[in-house]
Short mmCIF file of N, CA and C in Angstrom, two decimals:
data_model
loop_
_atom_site.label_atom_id
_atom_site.label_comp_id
_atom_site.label_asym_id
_atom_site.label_seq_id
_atom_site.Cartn_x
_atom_site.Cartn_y
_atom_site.Cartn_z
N UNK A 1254 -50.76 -3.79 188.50
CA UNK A 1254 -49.96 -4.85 187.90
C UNK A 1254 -48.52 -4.68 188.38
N UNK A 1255 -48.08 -6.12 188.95
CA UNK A 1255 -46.52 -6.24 189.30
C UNK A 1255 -45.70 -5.72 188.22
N UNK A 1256 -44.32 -5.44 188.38
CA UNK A 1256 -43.21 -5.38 187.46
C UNK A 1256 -43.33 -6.18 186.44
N UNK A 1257 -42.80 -7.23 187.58
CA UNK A 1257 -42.92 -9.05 187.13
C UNK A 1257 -44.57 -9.07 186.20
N UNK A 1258 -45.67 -9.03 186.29
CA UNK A 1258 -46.48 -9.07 185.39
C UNK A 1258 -46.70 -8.31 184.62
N UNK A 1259 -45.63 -7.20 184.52
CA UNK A 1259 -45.37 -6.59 182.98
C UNK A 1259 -45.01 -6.91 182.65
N UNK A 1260 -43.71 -7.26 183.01
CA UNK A 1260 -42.71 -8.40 182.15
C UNK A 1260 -43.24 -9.52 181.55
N UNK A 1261 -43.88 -10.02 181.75
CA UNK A 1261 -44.21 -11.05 181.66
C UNK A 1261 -45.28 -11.10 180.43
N UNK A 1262 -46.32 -9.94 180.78
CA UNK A 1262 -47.26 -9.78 180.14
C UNK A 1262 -47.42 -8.85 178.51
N UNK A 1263 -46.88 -7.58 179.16
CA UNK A 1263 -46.22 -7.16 178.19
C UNK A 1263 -45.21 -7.15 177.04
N UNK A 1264 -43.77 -7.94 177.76
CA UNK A 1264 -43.04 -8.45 176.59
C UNK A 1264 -43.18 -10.11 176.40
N UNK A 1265 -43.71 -10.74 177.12
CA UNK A 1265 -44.10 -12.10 176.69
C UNK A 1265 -43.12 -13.18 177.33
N UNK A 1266 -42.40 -12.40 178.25
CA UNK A 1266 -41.36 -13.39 178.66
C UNK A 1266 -41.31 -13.47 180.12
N UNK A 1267 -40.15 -14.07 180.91
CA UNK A 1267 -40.15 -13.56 182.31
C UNK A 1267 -39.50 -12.47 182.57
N UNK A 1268 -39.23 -11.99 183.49
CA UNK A 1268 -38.23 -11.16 183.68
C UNK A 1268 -36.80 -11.25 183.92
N UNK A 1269 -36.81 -12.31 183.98
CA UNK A 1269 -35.22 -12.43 184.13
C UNK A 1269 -34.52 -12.99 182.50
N UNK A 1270 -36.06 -13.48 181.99
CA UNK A 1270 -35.22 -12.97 180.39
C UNK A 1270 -35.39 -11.55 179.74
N UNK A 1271 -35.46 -10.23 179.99
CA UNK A 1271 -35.93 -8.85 179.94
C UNK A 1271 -34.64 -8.42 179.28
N UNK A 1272 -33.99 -9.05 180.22
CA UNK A 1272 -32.79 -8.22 179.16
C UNK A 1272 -32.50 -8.48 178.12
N UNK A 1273 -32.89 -9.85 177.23
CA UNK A 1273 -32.70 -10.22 176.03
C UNK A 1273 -34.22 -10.21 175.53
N UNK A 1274 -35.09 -9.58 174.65
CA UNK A 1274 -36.31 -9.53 174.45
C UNK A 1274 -36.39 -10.08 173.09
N UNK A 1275 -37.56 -10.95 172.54
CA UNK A 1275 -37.30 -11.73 171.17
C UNK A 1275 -37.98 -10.25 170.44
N UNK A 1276 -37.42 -10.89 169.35
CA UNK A 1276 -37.89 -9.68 167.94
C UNK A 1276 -38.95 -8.93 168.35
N UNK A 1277 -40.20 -9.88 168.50
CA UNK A 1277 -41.45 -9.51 168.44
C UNK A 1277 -42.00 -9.09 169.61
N UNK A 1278 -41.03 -9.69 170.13
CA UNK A 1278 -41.41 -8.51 171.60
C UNK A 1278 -40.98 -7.19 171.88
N UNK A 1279 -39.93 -6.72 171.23
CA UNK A 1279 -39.42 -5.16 172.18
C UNK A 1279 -38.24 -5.11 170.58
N UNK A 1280 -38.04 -4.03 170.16
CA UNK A 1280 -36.78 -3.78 169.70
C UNK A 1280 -35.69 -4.17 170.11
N UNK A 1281 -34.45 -4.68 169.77
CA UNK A 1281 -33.41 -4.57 170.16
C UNK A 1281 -32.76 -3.44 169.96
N UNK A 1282 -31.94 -3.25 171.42
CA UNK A 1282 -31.36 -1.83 170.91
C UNK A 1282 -30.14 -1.79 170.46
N UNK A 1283 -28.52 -1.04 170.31
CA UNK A 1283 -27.71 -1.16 169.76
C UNK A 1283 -26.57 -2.17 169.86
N UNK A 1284 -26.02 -2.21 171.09
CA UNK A 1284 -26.38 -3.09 172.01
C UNK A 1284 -26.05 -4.43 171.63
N UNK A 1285 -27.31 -5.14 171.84
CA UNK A 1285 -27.80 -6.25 171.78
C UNK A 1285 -27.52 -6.63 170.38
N UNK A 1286 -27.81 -5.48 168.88
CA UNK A 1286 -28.30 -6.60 167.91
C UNK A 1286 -26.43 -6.37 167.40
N UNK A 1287 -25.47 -5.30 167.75
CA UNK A 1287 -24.53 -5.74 167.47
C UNK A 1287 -23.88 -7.18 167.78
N UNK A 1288 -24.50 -7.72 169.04
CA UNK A 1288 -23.89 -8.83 169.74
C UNK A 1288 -23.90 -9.94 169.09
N UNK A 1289 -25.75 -9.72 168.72
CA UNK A 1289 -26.62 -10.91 167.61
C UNK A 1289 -25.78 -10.59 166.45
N UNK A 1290 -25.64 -9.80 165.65
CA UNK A 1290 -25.05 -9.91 164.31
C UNK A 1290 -23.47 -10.92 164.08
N UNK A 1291 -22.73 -10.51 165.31
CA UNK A 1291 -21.67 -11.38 165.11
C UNK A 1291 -22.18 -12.86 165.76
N UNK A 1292 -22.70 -13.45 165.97
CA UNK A 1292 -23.50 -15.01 166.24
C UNK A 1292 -24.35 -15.27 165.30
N UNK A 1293 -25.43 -14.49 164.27
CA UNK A 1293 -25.59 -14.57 162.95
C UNK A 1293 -24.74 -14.95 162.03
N UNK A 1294 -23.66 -13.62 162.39
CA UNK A 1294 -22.72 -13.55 160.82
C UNK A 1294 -21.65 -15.37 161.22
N UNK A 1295 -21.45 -15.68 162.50
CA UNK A 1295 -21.08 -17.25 162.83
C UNK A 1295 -21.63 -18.11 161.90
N UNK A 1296 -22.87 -18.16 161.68
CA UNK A 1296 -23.75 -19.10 161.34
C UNK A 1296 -24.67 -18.91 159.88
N UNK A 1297 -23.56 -17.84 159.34
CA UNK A 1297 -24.06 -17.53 157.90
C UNK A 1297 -23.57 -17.79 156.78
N UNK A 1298 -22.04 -18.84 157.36
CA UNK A 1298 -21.74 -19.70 156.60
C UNK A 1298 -22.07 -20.90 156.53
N UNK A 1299 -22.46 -21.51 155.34
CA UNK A 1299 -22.89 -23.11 155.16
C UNK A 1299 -21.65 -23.90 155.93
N UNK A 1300 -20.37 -24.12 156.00
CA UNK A 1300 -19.60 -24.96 156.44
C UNK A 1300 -19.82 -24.67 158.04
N UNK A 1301 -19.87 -23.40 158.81
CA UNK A 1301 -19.94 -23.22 160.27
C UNK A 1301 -21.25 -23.79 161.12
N UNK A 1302 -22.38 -23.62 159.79
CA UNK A 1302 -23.82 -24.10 160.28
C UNK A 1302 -24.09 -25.31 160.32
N UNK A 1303 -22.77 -26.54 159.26
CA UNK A 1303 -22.95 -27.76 158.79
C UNK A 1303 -22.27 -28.27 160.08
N UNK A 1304 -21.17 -27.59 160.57
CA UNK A 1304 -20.08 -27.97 161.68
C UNK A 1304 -20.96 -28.03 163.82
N UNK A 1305 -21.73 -26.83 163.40
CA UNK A 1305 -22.54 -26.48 164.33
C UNK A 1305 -23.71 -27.41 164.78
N UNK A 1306 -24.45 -28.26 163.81
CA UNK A 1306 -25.27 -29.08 163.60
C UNK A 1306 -24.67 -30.29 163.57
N UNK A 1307 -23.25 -30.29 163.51
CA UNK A 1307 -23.01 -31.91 163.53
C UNK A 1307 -22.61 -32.04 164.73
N UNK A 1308 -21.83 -30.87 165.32
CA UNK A 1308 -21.58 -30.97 167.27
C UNK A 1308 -22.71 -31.57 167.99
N UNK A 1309 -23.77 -30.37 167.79
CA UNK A 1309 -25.05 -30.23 168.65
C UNK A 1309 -25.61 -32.02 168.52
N UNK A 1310 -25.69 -32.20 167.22
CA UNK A 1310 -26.08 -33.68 166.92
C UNK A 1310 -26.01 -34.77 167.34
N UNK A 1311 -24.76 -34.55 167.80
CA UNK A 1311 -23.92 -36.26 168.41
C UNK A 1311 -24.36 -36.50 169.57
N UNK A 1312 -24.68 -37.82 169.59
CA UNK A 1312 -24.67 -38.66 170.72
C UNK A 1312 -23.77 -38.92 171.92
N UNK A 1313 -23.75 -38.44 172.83
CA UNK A 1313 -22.67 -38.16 173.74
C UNK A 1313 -22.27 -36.45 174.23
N UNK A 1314 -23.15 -35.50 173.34
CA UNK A 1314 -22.87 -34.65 173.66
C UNK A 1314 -21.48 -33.56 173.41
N UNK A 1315 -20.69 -34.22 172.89
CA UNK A 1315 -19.39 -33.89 172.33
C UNK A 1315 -18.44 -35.07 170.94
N UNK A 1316 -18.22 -34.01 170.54
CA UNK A 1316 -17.46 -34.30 169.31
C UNK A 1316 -15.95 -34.38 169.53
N UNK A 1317 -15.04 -35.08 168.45
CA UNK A 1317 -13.62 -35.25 168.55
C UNK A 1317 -13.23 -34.49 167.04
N UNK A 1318 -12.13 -33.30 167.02
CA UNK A 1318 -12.30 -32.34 165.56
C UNK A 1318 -12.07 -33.53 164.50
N UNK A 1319 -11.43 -34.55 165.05
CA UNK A 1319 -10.53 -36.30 164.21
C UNK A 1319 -11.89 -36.65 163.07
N UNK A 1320 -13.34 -36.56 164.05
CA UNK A 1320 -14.31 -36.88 163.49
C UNK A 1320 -15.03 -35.67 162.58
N UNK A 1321 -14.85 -34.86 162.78
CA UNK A 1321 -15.47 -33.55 161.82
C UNK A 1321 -14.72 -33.61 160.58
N UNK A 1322 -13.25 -33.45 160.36
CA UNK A 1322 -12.74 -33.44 159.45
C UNK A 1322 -13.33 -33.72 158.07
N UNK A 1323 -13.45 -35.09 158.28
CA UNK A 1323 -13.18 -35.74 156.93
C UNK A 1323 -14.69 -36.03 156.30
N UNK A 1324 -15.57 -34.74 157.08
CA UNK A 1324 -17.01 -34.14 156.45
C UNK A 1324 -16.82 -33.67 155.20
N UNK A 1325 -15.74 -32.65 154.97
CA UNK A 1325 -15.57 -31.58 154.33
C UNK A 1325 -14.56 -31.77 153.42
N UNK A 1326 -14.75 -31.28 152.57
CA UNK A 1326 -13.34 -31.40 151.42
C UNK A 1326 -12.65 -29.91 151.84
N UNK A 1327 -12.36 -29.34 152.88
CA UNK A 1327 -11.94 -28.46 153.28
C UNK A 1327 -10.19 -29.04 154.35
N UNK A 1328 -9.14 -28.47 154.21
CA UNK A 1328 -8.08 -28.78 154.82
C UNK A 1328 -8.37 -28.32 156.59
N UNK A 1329 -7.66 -29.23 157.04
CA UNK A 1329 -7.44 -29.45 158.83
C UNK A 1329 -7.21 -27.65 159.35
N UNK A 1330 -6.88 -26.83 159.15
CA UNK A 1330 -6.51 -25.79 159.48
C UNK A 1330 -7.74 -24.71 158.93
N UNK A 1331 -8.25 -25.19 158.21
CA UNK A 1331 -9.88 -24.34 157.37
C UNK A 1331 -10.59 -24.62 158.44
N UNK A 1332 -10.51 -25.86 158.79
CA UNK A 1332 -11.92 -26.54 159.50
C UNK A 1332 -11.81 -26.00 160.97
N UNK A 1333 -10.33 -25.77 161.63
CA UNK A 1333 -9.97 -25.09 162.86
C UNK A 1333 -10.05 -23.21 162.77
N UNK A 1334 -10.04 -23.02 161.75
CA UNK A 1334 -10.79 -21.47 162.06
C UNK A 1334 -11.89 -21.48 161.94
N UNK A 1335 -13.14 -22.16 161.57
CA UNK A 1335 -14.51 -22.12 161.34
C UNK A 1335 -14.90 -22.69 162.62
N UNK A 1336 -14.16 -23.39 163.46
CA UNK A 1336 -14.39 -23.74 164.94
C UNK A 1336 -14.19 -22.57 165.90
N UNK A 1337 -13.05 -21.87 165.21
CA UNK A 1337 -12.99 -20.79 166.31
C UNK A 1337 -13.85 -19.71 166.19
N UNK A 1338 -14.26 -19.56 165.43
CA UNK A 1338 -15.28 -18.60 164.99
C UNK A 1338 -16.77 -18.96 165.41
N UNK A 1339 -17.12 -19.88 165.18
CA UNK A 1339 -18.27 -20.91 166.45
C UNK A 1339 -18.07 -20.28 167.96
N UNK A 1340 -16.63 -20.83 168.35
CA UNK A 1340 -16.38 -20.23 169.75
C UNK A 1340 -16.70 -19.25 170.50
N UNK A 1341 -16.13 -18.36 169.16
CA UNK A 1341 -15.72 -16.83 169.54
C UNK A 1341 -17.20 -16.31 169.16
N UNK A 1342 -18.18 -16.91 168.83
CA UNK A 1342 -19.74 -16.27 168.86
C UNK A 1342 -20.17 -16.75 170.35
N UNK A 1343 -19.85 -17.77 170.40
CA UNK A 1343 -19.93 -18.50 171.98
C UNK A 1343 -21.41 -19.66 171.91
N UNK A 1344 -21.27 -19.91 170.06
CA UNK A 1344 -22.10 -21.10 170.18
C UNK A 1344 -21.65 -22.56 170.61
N UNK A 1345 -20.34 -22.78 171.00
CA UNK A 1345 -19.61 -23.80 171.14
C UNK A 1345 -18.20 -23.85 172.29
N UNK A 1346 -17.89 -25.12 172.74
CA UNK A 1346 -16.75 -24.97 173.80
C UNK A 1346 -16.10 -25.93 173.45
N UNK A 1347 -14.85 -25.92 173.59
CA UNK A 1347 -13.75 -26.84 173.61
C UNK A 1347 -12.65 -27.52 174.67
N UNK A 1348 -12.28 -28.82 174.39
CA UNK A 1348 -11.13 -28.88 175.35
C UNK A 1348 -10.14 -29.59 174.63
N UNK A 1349 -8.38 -29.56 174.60
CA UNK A 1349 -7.52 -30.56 174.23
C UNK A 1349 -7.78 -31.14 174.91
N UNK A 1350 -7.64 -32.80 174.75
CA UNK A 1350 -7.10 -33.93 175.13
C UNK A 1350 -6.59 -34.48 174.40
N UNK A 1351 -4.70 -34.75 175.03
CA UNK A 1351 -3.67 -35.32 174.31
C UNK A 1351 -3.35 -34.55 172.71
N UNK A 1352 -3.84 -35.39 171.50
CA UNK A 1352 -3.71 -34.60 170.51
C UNK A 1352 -4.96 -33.51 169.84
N UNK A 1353 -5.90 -34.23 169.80
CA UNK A 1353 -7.42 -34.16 169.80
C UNK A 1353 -8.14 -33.17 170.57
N UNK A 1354 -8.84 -31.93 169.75
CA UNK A 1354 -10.13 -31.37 170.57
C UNK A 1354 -10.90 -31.47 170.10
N UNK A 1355 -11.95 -31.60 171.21
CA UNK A 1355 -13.42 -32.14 171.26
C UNK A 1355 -14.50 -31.16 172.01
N UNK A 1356 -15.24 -31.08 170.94
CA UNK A 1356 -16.21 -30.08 171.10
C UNK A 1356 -17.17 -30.41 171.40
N UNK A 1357 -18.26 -29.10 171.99
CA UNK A 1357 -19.55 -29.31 172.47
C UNK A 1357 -20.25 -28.17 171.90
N UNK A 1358 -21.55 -28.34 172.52
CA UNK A 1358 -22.63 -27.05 172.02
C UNK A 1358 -22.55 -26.23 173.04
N UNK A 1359 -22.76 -24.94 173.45
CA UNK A 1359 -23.78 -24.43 174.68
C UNK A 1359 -24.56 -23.59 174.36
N UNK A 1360 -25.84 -24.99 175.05
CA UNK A 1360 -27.10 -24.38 174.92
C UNK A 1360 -27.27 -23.08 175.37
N UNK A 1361 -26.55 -22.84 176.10
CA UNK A 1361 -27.58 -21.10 176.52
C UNK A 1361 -27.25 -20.10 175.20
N UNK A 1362 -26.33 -20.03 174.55
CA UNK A 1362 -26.61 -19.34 173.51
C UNK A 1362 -27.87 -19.90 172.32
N UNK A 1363 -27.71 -21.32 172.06
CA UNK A 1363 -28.64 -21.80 170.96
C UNK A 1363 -30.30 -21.55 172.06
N UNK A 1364 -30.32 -21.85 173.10
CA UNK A 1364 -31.74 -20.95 173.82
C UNK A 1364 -32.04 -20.00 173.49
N UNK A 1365 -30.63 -19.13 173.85
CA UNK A 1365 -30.86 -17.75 173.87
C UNK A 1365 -31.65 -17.31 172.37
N UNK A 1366 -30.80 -17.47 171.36
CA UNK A 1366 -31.48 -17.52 169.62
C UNK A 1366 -32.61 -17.87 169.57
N UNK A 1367 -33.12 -19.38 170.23
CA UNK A 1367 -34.40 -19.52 169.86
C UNK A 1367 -35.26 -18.65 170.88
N UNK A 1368 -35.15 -18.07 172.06
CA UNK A 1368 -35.77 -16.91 172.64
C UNK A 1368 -36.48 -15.85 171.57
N UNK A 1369 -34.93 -15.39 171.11
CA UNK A 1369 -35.08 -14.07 170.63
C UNK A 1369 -35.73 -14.33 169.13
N UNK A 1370 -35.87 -15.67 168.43
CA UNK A 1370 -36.47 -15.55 167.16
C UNK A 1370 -38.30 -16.11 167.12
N UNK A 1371 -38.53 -16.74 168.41
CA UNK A 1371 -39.93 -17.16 168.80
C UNK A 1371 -40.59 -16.43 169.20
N UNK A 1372 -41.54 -16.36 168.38
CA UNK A 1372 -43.22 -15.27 169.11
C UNK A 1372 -43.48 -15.68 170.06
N UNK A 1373 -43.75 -14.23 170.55
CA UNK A 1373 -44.27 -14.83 171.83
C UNK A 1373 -45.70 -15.61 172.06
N UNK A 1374 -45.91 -16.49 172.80
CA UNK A 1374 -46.85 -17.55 172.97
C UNK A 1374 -48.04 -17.17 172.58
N UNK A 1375 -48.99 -17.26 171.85
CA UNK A 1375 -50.51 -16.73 172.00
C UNK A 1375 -50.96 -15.50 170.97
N UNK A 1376 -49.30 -14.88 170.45
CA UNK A 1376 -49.51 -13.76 170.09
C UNK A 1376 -49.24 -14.27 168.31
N UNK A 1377 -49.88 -13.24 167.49
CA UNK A 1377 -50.18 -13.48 165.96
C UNK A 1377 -48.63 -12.60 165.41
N UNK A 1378 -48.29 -12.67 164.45
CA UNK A 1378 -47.20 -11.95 164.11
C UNK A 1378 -47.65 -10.81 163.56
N UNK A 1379 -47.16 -9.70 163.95
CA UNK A 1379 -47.49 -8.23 163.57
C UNK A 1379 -48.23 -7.90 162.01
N UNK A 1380 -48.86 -7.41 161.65
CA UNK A 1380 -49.01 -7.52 160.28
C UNK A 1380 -48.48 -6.40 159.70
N UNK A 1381 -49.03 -5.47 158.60
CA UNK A 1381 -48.61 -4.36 157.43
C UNK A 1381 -49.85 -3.27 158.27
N UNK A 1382 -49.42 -1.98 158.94
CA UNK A 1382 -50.13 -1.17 159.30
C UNK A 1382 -51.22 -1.01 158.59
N UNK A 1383 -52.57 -0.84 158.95
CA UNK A 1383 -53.54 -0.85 158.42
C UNK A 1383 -54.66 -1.88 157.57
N UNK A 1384 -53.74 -3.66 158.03
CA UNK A 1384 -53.78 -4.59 157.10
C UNK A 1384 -55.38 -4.90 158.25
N UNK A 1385 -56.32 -5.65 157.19
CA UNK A 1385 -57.57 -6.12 157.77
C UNK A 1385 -56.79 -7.25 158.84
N UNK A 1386 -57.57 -7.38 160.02
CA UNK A 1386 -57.23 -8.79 160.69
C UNK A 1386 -58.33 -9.99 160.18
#
């Protein structure tokens, strides 16, 4: 058996996703789930997850912050650190224009998450050692 069809076979993925392995495939090691915890702890607030879902959402692919605002009974400067904190997990990108920034998603992190939280294809989820199948 190739590399490549260990990889593949063994952790359930390709190999060039190896270095990020989902739950159920491989442990994460220290590493990695420190990385995940701060892109968790992003999205473990209700207002960042409500903000995150309304980016990803829009039609056009990008948002204007003009339009997020007035979601929230939260002030203009609340709503701009819960963006940066999106950022700074690197579920989201920004640009000024004029007065206005307007945001987007990037997918390779929201991939990346659903990678690492999806079984792998075919396979049953682990059970309780010793549990009947």
């Amino acid at each position: 058996m190739s590399k490549q069809e260990l990889d593949v076979d063994v952790l359930g993925q390709d190999a060039a996703d190896a270095c990020c392995p989902g739950l159920l495939a491989a442990p994460l090691d220290e590493g990695q789930a420190a990385e995940l915890a701060k892109v968790f702890k992003a999205l473990g607030d209700p207002v960042r997850l409500r903000l995150l879902s309304m980016i990803a959402s829009r039609a056009g692919g990008e948002v204007c912050v003009c339009d997020l605002t007035p979601a929230f009974d939260l002030s203009q400067p609340t709503i701009s650190h819960h963006l940066k904190l999106l950022r700074q997990a690197g579920l989201i990108d920004c640009e000024r224009r004029g007065t206005w920034v307007y945001y987007w998603p990037l997918p390779e992190m929201t991939d990346r998450l659903a990678g690492i939280l999806a079984r792998p294809a075919g396979r049953p989820l682990p059970g309780p050692t010793g549990a009947a199948s």
